[in-house]
Amino acid sequence: MVTGRRTAQLLGAWTVFEDESGQDLKPGRSWTWSRRGLTPLVRATGKGSGRFLMAGMICVRPGRATRMIYRTQTYRGRTGEKKGFRAREFADLLTSARRQLGGAPLIVVWDNASTHHAKALREFCERNSNWLTIVRLPPYAPDLNPVEGVWAHLKKSLANLAPTRSTTSPHS
């Protein structure tokens, strides 16, 4: 990574750590605090109602504020519905990130997810090699990707979320 940092500085590039995650839309079980004898209970009905999918990038460049760029999808299990991010969505995410980061080159660090090996995405990366460099992480190395920490924090926060429907108007 030290060599990569020097390369990023020489190119004026952003180092971009990318990862994907998902969260079931049905609430999970979690632990929380309460008064003794008053165990909080949140009931959820229905079978699996789908998944919320996220692809995120932490973008780092010396002398600049760190940025987080992300995209989301909802998967409800309907016929013909995409189950996850595909090559086209990743290509769009990378192109959008470059635009949001001022057109600077990107050094993208990501895992070995099967989608990252898709022919269409490989061809996109080759066509854009003048501004896009890909660095692959070892097969199982979540400790090397800071986006993993973002997903862990988000999922821990969502575990104790108990949304309710309001019967009053937000404008009252």
PDB file of C-alpha atoms in Angstrom:
ATOM      1  CA  MET A   1       0.000   0.000   0.000  1.00  0.00           C
ATOM      2  CA  VAL A   2       2.954   2.345   0.563  1.00  0.00           C
ATOM      3  CA  THR A   3       3.961   2.022  -3.099  1.00  0.00           C
ATOM      4  CA  GLY A   4       0.320   2.577  -4.058  1.00  0.00           C
ATOM      5  CA  ARG A   5       0.175   5.730  -1.927  1.00  0.00           C
ATOM      6  CA  ARG A   6       3.238   7.129  -3.694  1.00  0.00           C
ATOM      7  CA  THR A   7       1.747   6.253  -7.107  1.00  0.00           C
ATOM      8  CA  ALA A   8      -1.527   7.963  -6.154  1.00  0.00           C
ATOM      9  CA  GLN A   9       0.376  11.115  -5.130  1.00  0.00           C
ATOM     10  CA  LEU A  10       2.398  11.167  -8.364  1.00  0.00           C
ATOM     11  CA  LEU A  11      -0.752  10.746 -10.481  1.00  0.00           C
ATOM     12  CA  GLY A  12      -2.872  13.116  -8.389  1.00  0.00           C
ATOM     13  CA  ALA A  13      -5.229  10.144  -8.060  1.00  0.00           C
ATOM     14  CA  TRP A  14      -7.857   9.219  -5.512  1.00  0.00           C
ATOM     15  CA  THR A  15      -7.449   5.862  -3.787  1.00  0.00           C
ATOM     16  CA  VAL A  16     -10.916   4.347  -3.754  1.00  0.00           C
ATOM     17  CA  PHE A  17     -11.877   1.391  -1.536  1.00  0.00           C
ATOM     18  CA  GLU A  18     -15.041  -0.305  -2.860  1.00  0.00           C
ATOM     19  CA  ASP A  19     -17.289  -2.963  -1.343  1.00  0.00           C
ATOM     20  CA  GLU A  20     -20.873  -4.203  -1.470  1.00  0.00           C
ATOM     21  CA  SER A  21     -23.205  -5.344   1.261  1.00  0.00           C
ATOM     22  CA  GLY A  22     -26.832  -6.223   1.812  1.00  0.00           C
ATOM     23  CA  GLN A  23     -29.359  -6.098   4.605  1.00  0.00           C
ATOM     24  CA  ASP A  24     -32.611  -8.037   4.890  1.00  0.00           C
ATOM     25  CA  LEU A  25     -35.685  -5.813   4.924  1.00  0.00           C
ATOM     26  CA  LYS A  26     -37.212  -7.991   7.620  1.00  0.00           C
ATOM     27  CA  PRO A  27     -35.888  -6.814  10.997  1.00  0.00           C
ATOM     28  CA  GLY A  28     -33.210  -8.973  12.548  1.00  0.00           C
ATOM     29  CA  ARG A  29     -32.754  -9.923  16.182  1.00  0.00           C
ATOM     30  CA  SER A  30     -30.602  -7.746  18.327  1.00  0.00           C
ATOM     31  CA  TRP A  31     -29.716  -6.959  21.920  1.00  0.00           C
ATOM     32  CA  THR A  32     -30.546  -3.730  23.635  1.00  0.00           C
ATOM     33  CA  TRP A  33     -30.825  -2.224  27.112  1.00  0.00           C
ATOM     34  CA  SER A  34     -34.066  -1.778  29.045  1.00  0.00           C
ATOM     35  CA  ARG A  35     -35.319  -1.517  32.580  1.00  0.00           C
ATOM     36  CA  ARG A  36     -35.179  -4.749  34.515  1.00  0.00           C
ATOM     37  CA  GLY A  37     -38.308  -6.804  33.937  1.00  0.00           C
ATOM     38  CA  LEU A  38     -39.442  -4.743  30.913  1.00  0.00           C
ATOM     39  CA  THR A  39     -38.005  -6.638  27.971  1.00  0.00           C
ATOM     40  CA  PRO A  40     -38.608  -4.665  24.755  1.00  0.00           C
ATOM     41  CA  LEU A  41     -40.259  -6.714  22.035  1.00  0.00           C
ATOM     42  CA  VAL A  42     -40.746  -5.751  18.411  1.00  0.00           C
ATOM     43  CA  ARG A  43     -42.862  -8.140  16.365  1.00  0.00           C
ATOM     44  CA  ALA A  44     -42.302  -8.486  12.638  1.00  0.00           C
ATOM     45  CA  THR A  45     -44.746 -10.337  10.455  1.00  0.00           C
ATOM     46  CA  GLY A  46     -44.475 -11.855   7.028  1.00  0.00           C
ATOM     47  CA  LYS A  47     -41.882 -13.903   5.277  1.00  0.00           C
ATOM     48  CA  GLY A  48     -38.709 -12.445   3.830  1.00  0.00           C
ATOM     49  CA  SER A  49     -39.637  -9.174   2.192  1.00  0.00           C
ATOM     50  CA  GLY A  50     -36.439  -8.710   0.211  1.00  0.00           C
ATOM     51  CA  ARG A  51     -33.030  -7.165   0.663  1.00  0.00           C
ATOM     52  CA  PHE A  52     -31.552  -3.685   0.610  1.00  0.00           C
ATOM     53  CA  LEU A  53     -28.293  -3.756  -1.393  1.00  0.00           C
ATOM     54  CA  MET A  54     -25.475  -1.217  -1.087  1.00  0.00           C
ATOM     55  CA  ALA A  55     -22.282  -0.564  -3.037  1.00  0.00           C
ATOM     56  CA  GLY A  56     -20.021   2.015  -1.449  1.00  0.00           C
ATOM     57  CA  MET A  57     -16.638   3.619  -1.955  1.00  0.00           C
ATOM     58  CA  ILE A  58     -14.408   5.440   0.496  1.00  0.00           C
ATOM     59  CA  CYS A  59     -12.297   7.878  -1.522  1.00  0.00           C
ATOM     60  CA  VAL A  60      -8.988   9.123  -0.088  1.00  0.00           C
ATOM     61  CA  ARG A  61      -6.556  11.677  -1.486  1.00  0.00           C
ATOM     62  CA  PRO A  62      -3.761  13.493   0.392  1.00  0.00           C
ATOM     63  CA  GLY A  63      -4.715  17.065   1.226  1.00  0.00           C
ATOM     64  CA  ARG A  64      -8.413  16.487   0.473  1.00  0.00           C
ATOM     65  CA  ALA A  65     -11.388  15.547   2.619  1.00  0.00           C
ATOM     66  CA  THR A  66     -12.248  11.844   2.550  1.00  0.00           C
ATOM     67  CA  ARG A  67     -15.436  11.136   0.603  1.00  0.00           C
ATOM     68  CA  MET A  68     -18.004   8.338   0.643  1.00  0.00           C
ATOM     69  CA  ILE A  69     -19.882   7.634  -2.572  1.00  0.00           C
ATOM     70  CA  TYR A  70     -22.557   4.932  -2.659  1.00  0.00           C
ATOM     71  CA  ARG A  71     -25.473   3.478  -4.570  1.00  0.00           C
ATOM     72  CA  THR A  72     -28.409   1.404  -3.322  1.00  0.00           C
ATOM     73  CA  GLN A  73     -30.868  -1.100  -4.778  1.00  0.00           C
ATOM     74  CA  THR A  74     -33.837  -2.927  -3.328  1.00  0.00           C
ATOM     75  CA  TYR A  75     -34.391  -6.575  -4.195  1.00  0.00           C
ATOM     76  CA  ARG A  76     -37.874  -7.931  -3.455  1.00  0.00           C
ATOM     77  CA  GLY A  77     -37.547 -11.323  -5.167  1.00  0.00           C
ATOM     78  CA  ARG A  78     -39.810 -10.527  -8.097  1.00  0.00           C
ATOM     79  CA  THR A  79     -39.449 -12.394 -11.380  1.00  0.00           C
ATOM     80  CA  GLY A  80     -36.733 -10.917 -13.586  1.00  0.00           C
ATOM     81  CA  GLU A  81     -35.507  -8.569 -10.862  1.00  0.00           C
ATOM     82  CA  LYS A  82     -31.738  -8.125 -10.472  1.00  0.00           C
ATOM     83  CA  LYS A  83     -30.417  -9.841  -7.355  1.00  0.00           C
ATOM     84  CA  GLY A  84     -27.429  -7.555  -7.002  1.00  0.00           C
ATOM     85  CA  PHE A  85     -25.164  -5.018  -8.621  1.00  0.00           C
ATOM     86  CA  ARG A  86     -24.022  -5.975 -12.087  1.00  0.00           C
ATOM     87  CA  ALA A  87     -21.166  -4.864 -14.313  1.00  0.00           C
ATOM     88  CA  ARG A  88     -23.158  -1.963 -15.762  1.00  0.00           C
ATOM     89  CA  GLU A  89     -23.985  -0.560 -12.308  1.00  0.00           C
ATOM     90  CA  PHE A  90     -20.324  -0.804 -11.261  1.00  0.00           C
ATOM     91  CA  ALA A  91     -19.193   0.942 -14.454  1.00  0.00           C
ATOM     92  CA  ASP A  92     -21.754   3.705 -13.837  1.00  0.00           C
ATOM     93  CA  LEU A  93     -20.651   4.008 -10.198  1.00  0.00           C
ATOM     94  CA  LEU A  94     -16.981   4.360 -11.199  1.00  0.00           C
ATOM     95  CA  THR A  95     -17.776   6.906 -13.903  1.00  0.00           C
ATOM     96  CA  SER A  96     -19.958   8.903 -11.526  1.00  0.00           C
ATOM     97  CA  ALA A  97     -17.285   8.785  -8.804  1.00  0.00           C
ATOM     98  CA  ARG A  98     -14.664  10.114 -11.200  1.00  0.00           C
ATOM     99  CA  ARG A  99     -16.974  12.972 -12.146  1.00  0.00           C
ATOM    100  CA  GLN A 100     -17.754  13.765  -8.479  1.00  0.00           C
ATOM    101  CA  LEU A 101     -14.037  13.689  -7.643  1.00  0.00           C
ATOM    102  CA  GLY A 102     -13.143  16.319 -10.227  1.00  0.00           C
ATOM    103  CA  GLY A 103     -12.053  14.052 -13.074  1.00  0.00           C
ATOM    104  CA  ALA A 104      -8.893  12.847 -11.307  1.00  0.00           C
ATOM    105  CA  PRO A 105      -7.575   9.321 -11.918  1.00  0.00           C
ATOM    106  CA  LEU A 106      -8.891   6.562  -9.646  1.00  0.00           C
ATOM    107  CA  ILE A 107      -6.985   3.694  -8.074  1.00  0.00           C
ATOM    108  CA  VAL A 108      -9.797   1.333  -7.098  1.00  0.00           C
ATOM    109  CA  VAL A 109      -9.175  -1.308  -4.441  1.00  0.00           C
ATOM    110  CA  TRP A 110     -11.813  -4.021  -4.332  1.00  0.00           C
ATOM    111  CA  ASP A 111     -12.324  -7.647  -3.418  1.00  0.00           C
ATOM    112  CA  ASN A 112     -12.621 -10.655  -5.703  1.00  0.00           C
ATOM    113  CA  ALA A 113     -16.424 -10.677  -5.972  1.00  0.00           C
ATOM    114  CA  SER A 114     -17.597 -12.579  -9.036  1.00  0.00           C
ATOM    115  CA  THR A 115     -19.181  -9.434 -10.489  1.00  0.00           C
ATOM    116  CA  HIS A 116     -15.771  -7.726 -10.480  1.00  0.00           C
ATOM    117  CA  HIS A 117     -14.529 -10.472 -12.837  1.00  0.00           C
ATOM    118  CA  ALA A 118     -17.399 -10.112 -15.316  1.00  0.00           C
ATOM    119  CA  LYS A 119     -16.282  -9.722 -18.914  1.00  0.00           C
ATOM    120  CA  ALA A 120     -18.228  -6.479 -19.415  1.00  0.00           C
ATOM    121  CA  LEU A 121     -16.618  -4.884 -16.348  1.00  0.00           C
ATOM    122  CA  ARG A 122     -13.118  -6.073 -17.329  1.00  0.00           C
ATOM    123  CA  GLU A 123     -13.618  -4.535 -20.780  1.00  0.00           C
ATOM    124  CA  PHE A 124     -14.820  -1.265 -19.210  1.00  0.00           C
ATOM    125  CA  CYS A 125     -11.719  -1.144 -17.002  1.00  0.00           C
ATOM    126  CA  GLU A 126      -9.426  -1.819 -19.968  1.00  0.00           C
ATOM    127  CA  ARG A 127     -11.105   0.890 -22.092  1.00  0.00           C
ATOM    128  CA  ASN A 128     -10.650   3.406 -19.281  1.00  0.00           C
ATOM    129  CA  SER A 129      -7.159   2.414 -18.143  1.00  0.00           C
ATOM    130  CA  ASN A 130      -5.962   5.994 -18.751  1.00  0.00           C
ATOM    131  CA  TRP A 131      -7.810   7.073 -15.558  1.00  0.00           C
ATOM    132  CA  LEU A 132      -8.724   3.782 -13.865  1.00  0.00           C
ATOM    133  CA  THR A 133      -6.359   1.373 -12.097  1.00  0.00           C
ATOM    134  CA  ILE A 134      -7.738  -1.720 -10.359  1.00  0.00           C
ATOM    135  CA  VAL A 135      -6.054  -3.320  -7.331  1.00  0.00           C
ATOM    136  CA  ARG A 136      -7.516  -6.590  -6.087  1.00  0.00           C
ATOM    137  CA  LEU A 137      -7.504  -7.554  -2.437  1.00  0.00           C
ATOM    138  CA  PRO A 138      -6.567 -11.096  -1.360  1.00  0.00           C
ATOM    139  CA  PRO A 139      -9.496 -13.581  -1.301  1.00  0.00           C
ATOM    140  CA  TYR A 140     -10.575 -12.923   2.301  1.00  0.00           C
ATOM    141  CA  ALA A 141      -9.225  -9.656   3.680  1.00  0.00           C
ATOM    142  CA  PRO A 142     -12.025  -7.550   5.214  1.00  0.00           C
ATOM    143  CA  ASP A 143      -9.492  -5.921   7.541  1.00  0.00           C
ATOM    144  CA  LEU A 144      -7.801  -4.302   4.506  1.00  0.00           C
ATOM    145  CA  ASN A 145     -10.962  -2.591   3.248  1.00  0.00           C
ATOM    146  CA  PRO A 146     -12.266   0.350   5.348  1.00  0.00           C
ATOM    147  CA  VAL A 147     -15.714   0.115   3.725  1.00  0.00           C
ATOM    148  CA  GLU A 148     -16.263  -3.094   5.716  1.00  0.00           C
ATOM    149  CA  GLY A 149     -16.233  -0.980   8.888  1.00  0.00           C
ATOM    150  CA  VAL A 150     -18.890   1.315   7.434  1.00  0.00           C
ATOM    151  CA  TRP A 151     -21.161  -1.663   6.702  1.00  0.00           C
ATOM    152  CA  ALA A 152     -20.589  -3.106  10.201  1.00  0.00           C
ATOM    153  CA  HIS A 153     -21.510   0.217  11.824  1.00  0.00           C
ATOM    154  CA  LEU A 154     -24.578   0.634   9.604  1.00  0.00           C
ATOM    155  CA  LYS A 155     -25.862  -2.879  10.286  1.00  0.00           C
ATOM    156  CA  LYS A 156     -25.340  -2.496  14.029  1.00  0.00           C
ATOM    157  CA  SER A 157     -27.300   0.786  13.921  1.00  0.00           C
ATOM    158  CA  LEU A 158     -30.122  -0.803  11.901  1.00  0.00           C
ATOM    159  CA  ALA A 159     -30.388  -3.786  14.262  1.00  0.00           C
ATOM    160  CA  ASN A 160     -32.045  -1.685  16.985  1.00  0.00           C
ATOM    161  CA  LEU A 161     -34.101   0.479  14.642  1.00  0.00           C
ATOM    162  CA  ALA A 162     -37.829   0.099  15.228  1.00  0.00           C
ATOM    163  CA  PRO A 163     -39.564   2.380  12.717  1.00  0.00           C
ATOM    164  CA  THR A 164     -43.193   3.198  13.298  1.00  0.00           C
ATOM    165  CA  ARG A 165     -45.819   4.762  11.108  1.00  0.00           C
ATOM    166  CA  SER A 166     -46.897   8.206  12.121  1.00  0.00           C
ATOM    167  CA  THR A 167     -50.606   8.964  12.067  1.00  0.00           C
ATOM    168  CA  THR A 168     -50.038  12.709  12.018  1.00  0.00           C
ATOM    169  CA  SER A 169     -49.109  14.785   9.037  1.00  0.00           C
ATOM    170  CA  PRO A 170     -45.475  15.949   8.942  1.00  0.00           C
ATOM    171  CA  HIS A 171     -46.773  19.456   8.171  1.00  0.00           C
ATOM    172  CA  SER A 172     -49.129  19.773  11.156  1.00  0.00           C
TER     173      SER A 172
END
